[in-house]
Amino acid sequence: MGYAAGFLEGTCSHAVDLVRGGLHAYAAFGPLPLQVFFVALVALDPSVVVLTLRARPAGVRLAGVVMTLDVLAHWYVNWPWAKEDWTRLPRPVGRCPSPSSGCSSSLRCLCCRVQRPISPWRSPR
């Protein structure tokens, strides 16, 4: 449920950005592939929510991929000012630019394996 809440927050955040700035809301965020990715999160984030709430293994994998790409994209976008004044990282304004929670979530998702229950009549392989 925690992943769903986080991805719903992401969906709303990106939707608000698109309402405010249109398709070019992320024009200042760097190269075109990053802009397309941030716009695509409006569809990817709710997909993760639906798949994880339905307990689909693909939801966990998609969550890990989306979170990892999102963390990498934000690092790329925030790197110039973080390099210039790294003391701003612990004092975020708005969305937190520090990727520590995103990295830990990505690692948990990517390391998580959805397993079938072991039958009491069969030995595990």
CSV table of C-alpha atoms in Angstrom, one decimal:
chain,number,residue,atom,x,y,z
A,1,MET,CA,0.0,0.0,0.0
A,2,GLY,CA,2.9,2.3,0.7
A,3,TYR,CA,4.2,2.0,-2.9
A,4,ALA,CA,0.7,2.8,-4.2
A,5,ALA,CA,0.5,6.0,-2.1
A,6,GLY,CA,4.0,7.1,-3.3
A,7,PHE,CA,3.2,6.5,-7.0
A,8,LEU,CA,-0.2,8.2,-6.6
A,9,GLU,CA,1.5,11.2,-5.2
A,10,GLY,CA,3.9,11.1,-8.2
A,11,THR,CA,1.0,10.9,-10.6
A,12,CYS,CA,-0.7,13.9,-9.1
A,13,SER,CA,2.5,15.9,-9.0
A,14,HIS,CA,3.3,15.2,-12.7
A,15,ALA,CA,-0.4,15.8,-13.7
A,16,VAL,CA,-0.3,19.2,-11.9
A,17,ASP,CA,2.9,20.1,-13.7
A,18,LEU,CA,1.3,19.2,-17.1
A,19,VAL,CA,-1.8,21.2,-16.3
A,20,ARG,CA,0.3,24.2,-15.5
A,21,GLY,CA,2.9,24.0,-18.2
A,22,GLY,CA,1.4,21.8,-20.9
A,23,LEU,CA,3.5,19.3,-22.8
A,24,HIS,CA,6.5,21.6,-22.4
A,25,ALA,CA,6.3,21.7,-18.6
A,26,TYR,CA,9.7,20.0,-18.4
A,27,ALA,CA,11.4,22.0,-21.1
A,28,ALA,CA,14.0,23.3,-18.6
A,29,PHE,CA,14.8,19.9,-17.3
A,30,GLY,CA,17.3,18.9,-19.8
A,31,PRO,CA,17.4,16.8,-22.9
A,32,LEU,CA,14.2,15.6,-24.8
A,33,PRO,CA,14.4,12.0,-23.5
A,34,LEU,CA,14.1,13.2,-19.9
A,35,GLN,CA,11.2,15.5,-20.8
A,36,VAL,CA,9.4,12.6,-22.4
A,37,PHE,CA,10.1,10.4,-19.4
A,38,PHE,CA,8.7,12.9,-17.0
A,39,VAL,CA,5.6,13.3,-19.1
A,40,ALA,CA,5.2,9.5,-19.4
A,41,LEU,CA,5.2,9.2,-15.6
A,42,VAL,CA,1.6,10.4,-15.7
A,43,ALA,CA,0.8,7.0,-17.3
A,44,LEU,CA,3.5,4.9,-15.7
A,45,ASP,CA,2.8,5.8,-12.1
A,46,PRO,CA,-0.9,4.8,-12.2
A,47,SER,CA,0.1,1.6,-14.0
A,48,VAL,CA,2.3,0.7,-11.1
A,49,VAL,CA,-0.5,1.5,-8.6
A,50,VAL,CA,-3.0,-0.7,-10.4
A,51,LEU,CA,-0.6,-3.6,-10.9
A,52,THR,CA,0.8,-3.5,-7.3
A,53,LEU,CA,-2.7,-3.2,-5.7
A,54,ARG,CA,-3.7,-6.3,-7.8
A,55,ALA,CA,-0.6,-8.1,-6.4
A,56,ARG,CA,0.8,-8.6,-9.9
A,57,PRO,CA,4.5,-9.5,-10.0
A,58,ALA,CA,4.9,-7.1,-13.0
A,59,GLY,CA,3.8,-4.3,-10.7
A,60,VAL,CA,6.8,-4.8,-8.4
A,61,ARG,CA,9.2,-5.0,-11.4
A,62,LEU,CA,7.7,-1.9,-13.1
A,63,ALA,CA,7.8,0.0,-9.7
A,64,GLY,CA,11.5,-0.8,-9.5
A,65,VAL,CA,12.3,0.2,-13.0
A,66,VAL,CA,10.2,3.4,-12.8
A,67,MET,CA,11.7,4.4,-9.4
A,68,THR,CA,15.3,3.7,-10.6
A,69,LEU,CA,14.8,5.7,-13.8
A,70,ASP,CA,13.1,8.5,-11.8
A,71,VAL,CA,16.0,8.7,-9.3
A,72,LEU,CA,18.6,8.7,-12.1
A,73,ALA,CA,16.7,11.4,-14.0
A,74,HIS,CA,16.4,13.6,-10.9
A,75,TRP,CA,20.1,13.2,-10.2
A,76,TYR,CA,20.9,14.3,-13.7
A,77,VAL,CA,18.6,17.3,-13.4
A,78,ASN,CA,19.7,18.3,-9.9
A,79,TRP,CA,23.4,17.6,-10.3
A,80,PRO,CA,24.6,21.1,-11.3
A,81,TRP,CA,23.2,22.8,-8.3
A,82,ALA,CA,23.9,19.9,-5.9
A,83,LYS,CA,27.6,20.1,-7.0
A,84,GLU,CA,27.6,23.8,-6.6
A,85,ASP,CA,26.1,23.8,-3.1
A,86,TRP,CA,25.7,20.3,-1.7
A,87,THR,CA,24.4,21.8,1.6
A,88,ARG,CA,21.0,22.4,0.0
A,89,LEU,CA,20.3,18.7,-0.2
A,90,PRO,CA,19.2,18.3,3.5
A,91,ARG,CA,17.0,21.5,3.2
A,92,PRO,CA,14.6,20.7,0.4
A,93,VAL,CA,11.9,23.0,-0.8
A,94,GLY,CA,9.0,21.2,-2.4
A,95,ARG,CA,9.9,17.7,-3.6
A,96,CYS,CA,12.9,16.3,-1.9
A,97,PRO,CA,15.9,16.3,-4.3
A,98,SER,CA,17.8,13.8,-2.2
A,99,PRO,CA,17.5,10.4,-3.8
A,100,SER,CA,18.2,8.4,-0.7
A,101,SER,CA,14.6,7.2,-0.2
A,102,GLY,CA,14.2,6.6,-3.9
A,103,CYS,CA,17.3,4.6,-4.1
A,104,SER,CA,16.3,2.4,-1.1
A,105,SER,CA,12.8,1.9,-2.6
A,106,SER,CA,14.4,1.0,-6.0
A,107,LEU,CA,16.7,-1.5,-4.4
A,108,ARG,CA,13.9,-3.1,-2.3
A,109,CYS,CA,11.7,-3.4,-5.5
A,110,LEU,CA,14.5,-4.8,-7.6
A,111,CYS,CA,15.6,-7.3,-5.0
A,112,CYS,CA,12.1,-8.4,-4.1
A,113,ARG,CA,11.0,-11.7,-5.6
A,114,VAL,CA,7.3,-12.5,-5.6
A,115,GLN,CA,7.2,-16.2,-4.7
A,116,ARG,CA,4.4,-18.7,-4.8
A,117,PRO,CA,3.4,-20.3,-1.4
A,118,ILE,CA,5.2,-23.5,-0.8
A,119,SER,CA,2.9,-26.5,-0.8
A,120,PRO,CA,3.2,-28.6,2.4
A,121,TRP,CA,3.2,-31.7,0.1
A,122,ARG,CA,6.1,-30.7,-2.0
A,123,SER,CA,9.7,-29.8,-1.1
A,124,PRO,CA,10.9,-26.4,-2.2
A,125,ARG,CA,13.3,-26.5,-5.1
